[in-house]
Amino acid sequence: MPDNDNRPTFTVIAGPNGAGKSTFYDLAKEAGFESGPFINPDVIARELAASKSSPQNLDFAAGREAIRQTRDKLDRGESFTRETTLTSKEILRTMRDAKDAGFNVRMIYVGVNSLAETKDRVEGRAARGGHDIPEEAQDRRYDRSMENAPIAAKIADEAHYYHNGQNGHQLVAEVRQGEITYEREAQPQWTDKALAGLERSRAADLKSEPESPLPPRSRAEWLDRAEKLTEEMTPGPAQAEARELVTQMRDGPDLSQDTGAQPNQDFDRER
């Protein structure tokens, strides 16, 4: 999404472990989304693990390095993106600091139906050689991430909420200057918590199309671009996982509404 001013932009891609944050970033980048350098603690952890002086606590070391890189970008006044589970006070404080420093702060929140679903995704990723997350950490982070989402949305200049279901990442809500300006009529249940306490704009038609979706939203376009992206990936567990996901989605039903999307009754480091 193009910026409407010349301010540097701090983009926060947030959501629980296994929600599909990195996949969203890869697809959005393929679609032409410009967001500056990408700070991803998972990638940092893999790089540290491959080094000769690999630290004992990779998660802690990767988190500290992500914070260091973040502070460097803020000091330089450069646009950048950071991935986070949105469970720590640090990321909320950093968003406020970025806004105070003159950054345009943008949040993209990726959610899924349940904690069980995120655990299945993390388990599948680990089985293919990807990054694993202890179950107790996932238990702790899932609700905390959802609870922090509306706090972060109030801090951000703009926030975009995506449901990652059978039809891929679908835009379900947008928040601007702390007010909900777009909300899909049928909402997944997790948005009850992730949008809790946010006012709905009286001036906006909440059932209309959103102002500025980031990546393509149609199923066919998502799958075509996802397939192209997987072919460009480095051979390995991540590529195999991506290919399997695309195949499953092509073979699955084309749902007009995700099965996890139910009408919203209110409207008819950690890494």
Short mmCIF file of C-alpha atoms in Angstrom, two decimals:
data_model
loop_
_atom_site.label_atom_id
_atom_site.label_comp_id
_atom_site.label_asym_id
_atom_site.label_seq_id
_atom_site.Cartn_x
_atom_site.Cartn_y
_atom_site.Cartn_z
CA MET A 1 0.00 0.00 0.00
CA PRO A 2 1.51 3.33 -0.96
CA ASP A 3 2.17 5.83 1.80
CA ASN A 4 0.35 9.16 1.56
CA ASP A 5 3.23 11.25 2.92
CA ASN A 6 7.00 11.29 3.07
CA ARG A 7 7.35 10.00 6.63
CA PRO A 8 9.33 6.79 7.19
CA THR A 9 7.05 3.84 7.93
CA PHE A 10 7.37 1.25 10.68
CA THR A 11 5.32 -1.79 9.66
CA VAL A 12 4.51 -4.34 12.36
CA ILE A 13 3.41 -7.78 11.14
CA ALA A 14 1.83 -9.32 14.21
CA GLY A 15 -0.04 -12.42 15.28
CA PRO A 16 0.30 -15.65 17.27
CA ASN A 17 2.96 -18.26 16.51
CA GLY A 18 1.96 -20.23 13.42
CA ALA A 19 -0.64 -17.71 12.22
CA GLY A 20 1.08 -17.16 8.87
CA LYS A 21 2.92 -13.86 9.40
CA SER A 22 6.01 -14.73 7.37
CA THR A 23 3.87 -16.18 4.58
CA PHE A 24 1.86 -12.96 4.49
CA TYR A 25 5.05 -10.92 4.20
CA ASP A 26 6.43 -13.09 1.38
CA LEU A 27 3.19 -12.89 -0.62
CA ALA A 28 2.76 -9.16 0.00
CA LYS A 29 6.33 -8.50 -1.11
CA GLU A 30 5.75 -10.58 -4.24
CA ALA A 31 2.66 -8.45 -4.91
CA GLY A 32 4.79 -5.30 -4.83
CA PHE A 33 4.35 -4.22 -1.20
CA GLU A 34 7.24 -1.92 -0.23
CA SER A 35 8.10 -1.94 3.45
CA GLY A 36 11.87 -1.60 3.81
CA PRO A 37 14.18 -4.17 5.45
CA PHE A 38 12.46 -7.04 7.27
CA ILE A 39 13.44 -7.82 10.88
CA ASN A 40 12.30 -11.38 11.65
CA PRO A 41 13.40 -13.01 14.94
CA ASP A 42 12.91 -16.51 13.44
CA VAL A 43 15.35 -15.73 10.63
CA ILE A 44 17.80 -14.20 13.10
CA ALA A 45 17.56 -17.36 15.25
CA ARG A 46 18.36 -19.58 12.25
CA GLU A 47 21.36 -17.41 11.38
CA LEU A 48 22.63 -17.56 14.95
CA ALA A 49 22.16 -21.33 15.08
CA ALA A 50 24.26 -21.71 11.94
CA SER A 51 27.11 -19.58 13.30
CA LYS A 52 30.17 -21.04 14.96
CA SER A 53 29.45 -19.16 18.18
CA SER A 54 25.79 -20.15 18.47
CA PRO A 55 24.34 -18.91 21.82
CA GLN A 56 22.70 -21.34 24.25
CA ASN A 57 19.38 -19.50 24.35
CA LEU A 58 18.64 -18.80 20.69
CA ASP A 59 15.22 -17.25 21.30
CA PHE A 60 16.56 -14.76 23.82
CA ALA A 61 19.55 -13.85 21.66
CA ALA A 62 17.40 -13.48 18.54
CA GLY A 63 14.95 -11.26 20.40
CA ARG A 64 17.73 -9.00 21.63
CA GLU A 65 19.19 -8.72 18.15
CA ALA A 66 15.76 -7.87 16.69
CA ILE A 67 15.41 -5.07 19.26
CA ARG A 68 18.91 -3.80 18.46
CA GLN A 69 18.14 -3.69 14.73
CA THR A 70 14.83 -1.97 15.44
CA ARG A 71 16.49 0.74 17.50
CA ASP A 72 19.06 1.27 14.78
CA LYS A 73 16.35 1.83 12.15
CA LEU A 74 14.47 4.21 14.43
CA ASP A 75 17.62 6.22 15.11
CA ARG A 76 18.34 6.41 11.38
CA GLY A 77 14.77 7.35 10.50
CA GLU A 78 14.51 4.56 7.91
CA SER A 79 11.39 2.62 6.92
CA PHE A 80 11.40 -1.03 8.00
CA THR A 81 9.20 -3.98 8.92
CA ARG A 82 9.31 -6.19 11.98
CA GLU A 83 7.57 -9.48 12.72
CA THR A 84 6.29 -10.08 16.25
CA THR A 85 3.84 -12.14 18.26
CA LEU A 86 2.76 -8.85 19.89
CA THR A 87 3.02 -10.29 23.37
CA SER A 88 5.61 -8.07 25.02
CA LYS A 89 5.48 -4.56 26.43
CA GLU A 90 8.59 -3.76 24.41
CA ILE A 91 6.88 -3.89 21.00
CA LEU A 92 4.04 -1.63 22.18
CA ARG A 93 6.57 0.80 23.63
CA THR A 94 8.57 0.70 20.40
CA MET A 95 5.46 1.51 18.35
CA ARG A 96 4.83 4.54 20.56
CA ASP A 97 8.48 5.60 20.27
CA ALA A 98 8.32 5.31 16.48
CA LYS A 99 5.20 7.45 16.33
CA ASP A 100 6.77 10.06 18.62
CA ALA A 101 9.82 10.05 16.33
CA GLY A 102 7.68 10.96 13.32
CA PHE A 103 7.17 7.52 11.78
CA ASN A 104 3.95 6.41 10.12
CA VAL A 105 3.13 3.30 12.17
CA ARG A 106 1.26 0.52 10.38
CA MET A 107 0.15 -2.79 11.87
CA ILE A 108 -0.86 -5.90 9.96
CA TYR A 109 -2.42 -8.46 12.28
CA VAL A 110 -2.79 -12.08 11.11
CA GLY A 111 -5.18 -14.29 13.07
CA VAL A 112 -6.52 -17.84 12.89
CA ASN A 113 -9.51 -19.67 14.34
CA SER A 114 -7.93 -21.26 17.40
CA LEU A 115 -4.85 -22.05 19.45
CA ALA A 116 -5.16 -25.69 18.35
CA GLU A 117 -4.79 -24.61 14.73
CA THR A 118 -1.63 -22.60 15.41
CA LYS A 119 -0.17 -25.56 17.32
CA ASP A 120 -0.84 -27.87 14.37
CA ARG A 121 0.90 -25.45 12.03
CA VAL A 122 3.94 -25.06 14.29
CA GLU A 123 4.15 -28.83 14.72
CA GLY A 124 4.02 -29.37 10.96
CA ARG A 125 6.67 -26.73 10.40
CA ALA A 126 8.97 -28.31 12.98
CA ALA A 127 8.47 -31.80 11.46
CA ARG A 128 9.80 -30.42 8.18
CA GLY A 129 12.88 -28.98 9.84
CA GLY A 130 11.49 -25.54 10.57
CA HIS A 131 11.46 -23.51 13.77
CA ASP A 132 9.67 -25.12 16.75
CA ILE A 133 7.99 -23.29 19.65
CA PRO A 134 7.38 -24.89 23.08
CA GLU A 135 3.68 -25.54 23.68
CA GLU A 136 3.67 -23.62 26.96
CA ALA A 137 4.97 -20.56 25.10
CA GLN A 138 2.26 -20.91 22.46
CA ASP A 139 -0.40 -21.23 25.19
CA ARG A 140 0.84 -18.07 26.87
CA ARG A 141 1.19 -16.02 23.71
CA TYR A 142 -2.06 -16.77 21.88
CA ASP A 143 -4.48 -14.88 24.15
CA ARG A 144 -1.93 -12.22 25.05
CA SER A 145 -1.37 -11.46 21.37
CA MET A 146 -5.11 -11.02 20.79
CA GLU A 147 -5.44 -8.84 23.90
CA ASN A 148 -2.62 -6.56 22.77
CA ALA A 149 -3.97 -6.21 19.21
CA PRO A 150 -6.49 -3.42 19.96
CA ILE A 151 -3.91 -1.61 22.10
CA ALA A 152 -1.48 -1.68 19.19
CA ALA A 153 -4.22 -0.66 16.74
CA LYS A 154 -4.88 2.47 18.81
CA ILE A 155 -1.19 3.35 18.72
CA ALA A 156 -0.83 2.75 14.98
CA ASP A 157 -1.87 5.22 12.32
CA GLU A 158 -3.47 2.32 10.50
CA ALA A 159 -4.08 -1.36 11.20
CA HIS A 160 -5.17 -4.14 8.83
CA TYR A 161 -6.58 -7.41 10.16
CA TYR A 162 -6.28 -10.60 8.10
CA HIS A 163 -7.91 -13.98 8.76
CA ASN A 164 -5.72 -16.84 7.56
CA GLY A 165 -8.19 -19.60 6.72
CA GLN A 166 -8.91 -22.07 3.93
CA ASN A 167 -8.95 -19.30 1.34
CA GLY A 168 -5.64 -17.82 2.43
CA HIS A 169 -5.20 -14.41 4.04
CA GLN A 170 -8.50 -12.52 3.84
CA LEU A 171 -8.85 -8.89 4.91
CA VAL A 172 -11.57 -8.70 7.58
CA ALA A 173 -11.10 -5.28 9.22
CA GLU A 174 -9.24 -1.99 9.03
CA VAL A 175 -8.58 0.56 11.75
CA ARG A 176 -7.44 4.14 11.15
CA GLN A 177 -6.52 6.60 13.88
CA GLY A 178 -7.98 4.21 16.45
CA GLU A 179 -11.38 3.80 14.74
CA ILE A 180 -12.69 0.82 12.78
CA THR A 181 -13.29 2.08 9.23
CA TYR A 182 -13.91 -1.26 7.53
CA GLU A 183 -15.27 -4.51 8.91
CA ARG A 184 -16.34 -7.53 6.90
CA GLU A 185 -19.95 -8.46 7.58
CA ALA A 186 -19.04 -12.06 8.49
CA GLN A 187 -16.22 -12.07 11.02
CA PRO A 188 -14.05 -14.88 12.42
CA GLN A 189 -14.58 -15.21 16.15
CA TRP A 190 -11.03 -14.20 17.07
CA THR A 191 -11.71 -10.61 16.01
CA ASP A 192 -14.06 -10.19 18.99
CA LYS A 193 -10.98 -10.04 21.20
CA ALA A 194 -8.55 -8.52 18.69
CA LEU A 195 -10.88 -5.55 18.01
CA ALA A 196 -12.24 -5.23 21.55
CA GLY A 197 -12.77 -1.66 22.76
CA LEU A 198 -12.20 -0.01 19.38
CA GLU A 199 -14.81 2.53 18.29
CA ARG A 200 -16.49 2.14 14.91
CA SER A 201 -16.38 5.16 12.64
CA ARG A 202 -19.83 6.71 12.15
CA ALA A 203 -18.71 8.26 8.88
CA ALA A 204 -17.74 4.97 7.26
CA ASP A 205 -19.90 2.33 5.58
CA LEU A 206 -18.50 -0.62 7.47
CA LYS A 207 -19.77 -3.16 4.95
CA SER A 208 -18.19 -1.48 1.93
CA GLU A 209 -14.87 -2.39 0.34
CA PRO A 210 -11.78 -1.37 2.36
CA GLU A 211 -9.78 1.70 1.36
CA SER A 212 -6.53 0.02 0.49
CA PRO A 213 -6.05 -3.74 0.64
CA LEU A 214 -2.39 -4.69 0.64
CA PRO A 215 -1.89 -7.94 -1.30
CA PRO A 216 -4.45 -9.50 -3.72
CA ARG A 217 -7.55 -10.82 -1.96
CA SER A 218 -9.05 -13.27 -4.48
CA ARG A 219 -8.37 -16.98 -3.96
CA ALA A 220 -7.16 -17.55 -7.52
CA GLU A 221 -4.72 -14.64 -7.46
CA TRP A 222 -3.35 -15.67 -4.07
CA LEU A 223 -2.73 -19.23 -5.25
CA ASP A 224 -1.10 -18.20 -8.53
CA ARG A 225 1.29 -15.86 -6.76
CA ALA A 226 1.93 -18.31 -3.94
CA GLU A 227 2.84 -21.02 -6.43
CA LYS A 228 5.23 -18.70 -8.24
CA LEU A 229 6.81 -17.67 -4.95
CA THR A 230 7.39 -21.26 -3.82
CA GLU A 231 9.28 -22.03 -7.04
CA GLU A 232 11.66 -19.15 -6.30
CA MET A 233 12.39 -20.32 -2.74
CA THR A 234 15.61 -22.01 -1.74
CA PRO A 235 15.11 -25.81 -1.79
CA GLY A 236 14.55 -27.15 1.72
CA PRO A 237 11.92 -27.69 4.43
CA ALA A 238 10.36 -24.25 4.03
CA GLN A 239 9.86 -24.72 0.30
CA ALA A 240 8.36 -28.17 0.84
CA GLU A 241 5.95 -26.78 3.43
CA ALA A 242 4.92 -23.95 1.10
CA ARG A 243 4.33 -26.31 -1.81
CA GLU A 244 2.23 -28.62 0.35
CA LEU A 245 0.12 -25.71 1.56
CA VAL A 246 -0.54 -24.45 -1.97
CA THR A 247 -1.50 -27.95 -3.12
CA GLN A 248 -3.91 -28.38 -0.21
CA MET A 249 -5.55 -25.06 -0.97
CA ARG A 250 -5.94 -25.85 -4.68
CA ASP A 251 -7.51 -29.21 -3.86
CA GLY A 252 -9.81 -27.76 -1.20
CA PRO A 253 -13.21 -26.14 -1.68
CA ASP A 254 -13.46 -22.55 -2.83
CA LEU A 255 -15.50 -21.14 0.04
CA SER A 256 -17.32 -17.86 -0.37
CA GLN A 257 -16.93 -17.44 3.39
CA ASP A 258 -14.34 -19.17 5.56
CA THR A 259 -15.85 -21.87 7.78
CA GLY A 260 -14.34 -20.04 10.74
CA ALA A 261 -16.05 -16.77 9.85
CA GLN A 262 -19.26 -16.36 11.85
CA PRO A 263 -21.41 -13.22 12.14
CA ASN A 264 -20.04 -10.87 14.76
CA GLN A 265 -22.90 -10.27 17.18
CA ASP A 266 -21.52 -6.89 18.21
CA PHE A 267 -21.77 -5.68 14.65
CA ASP A 268 -24.89 -6.76 12.31
CA ARG A 269 10.42 -10.62 23.92
CA GLU A 270 8.48 -12.53 23.41
CA ARG A 271 8.65 -13.27 19.69
#
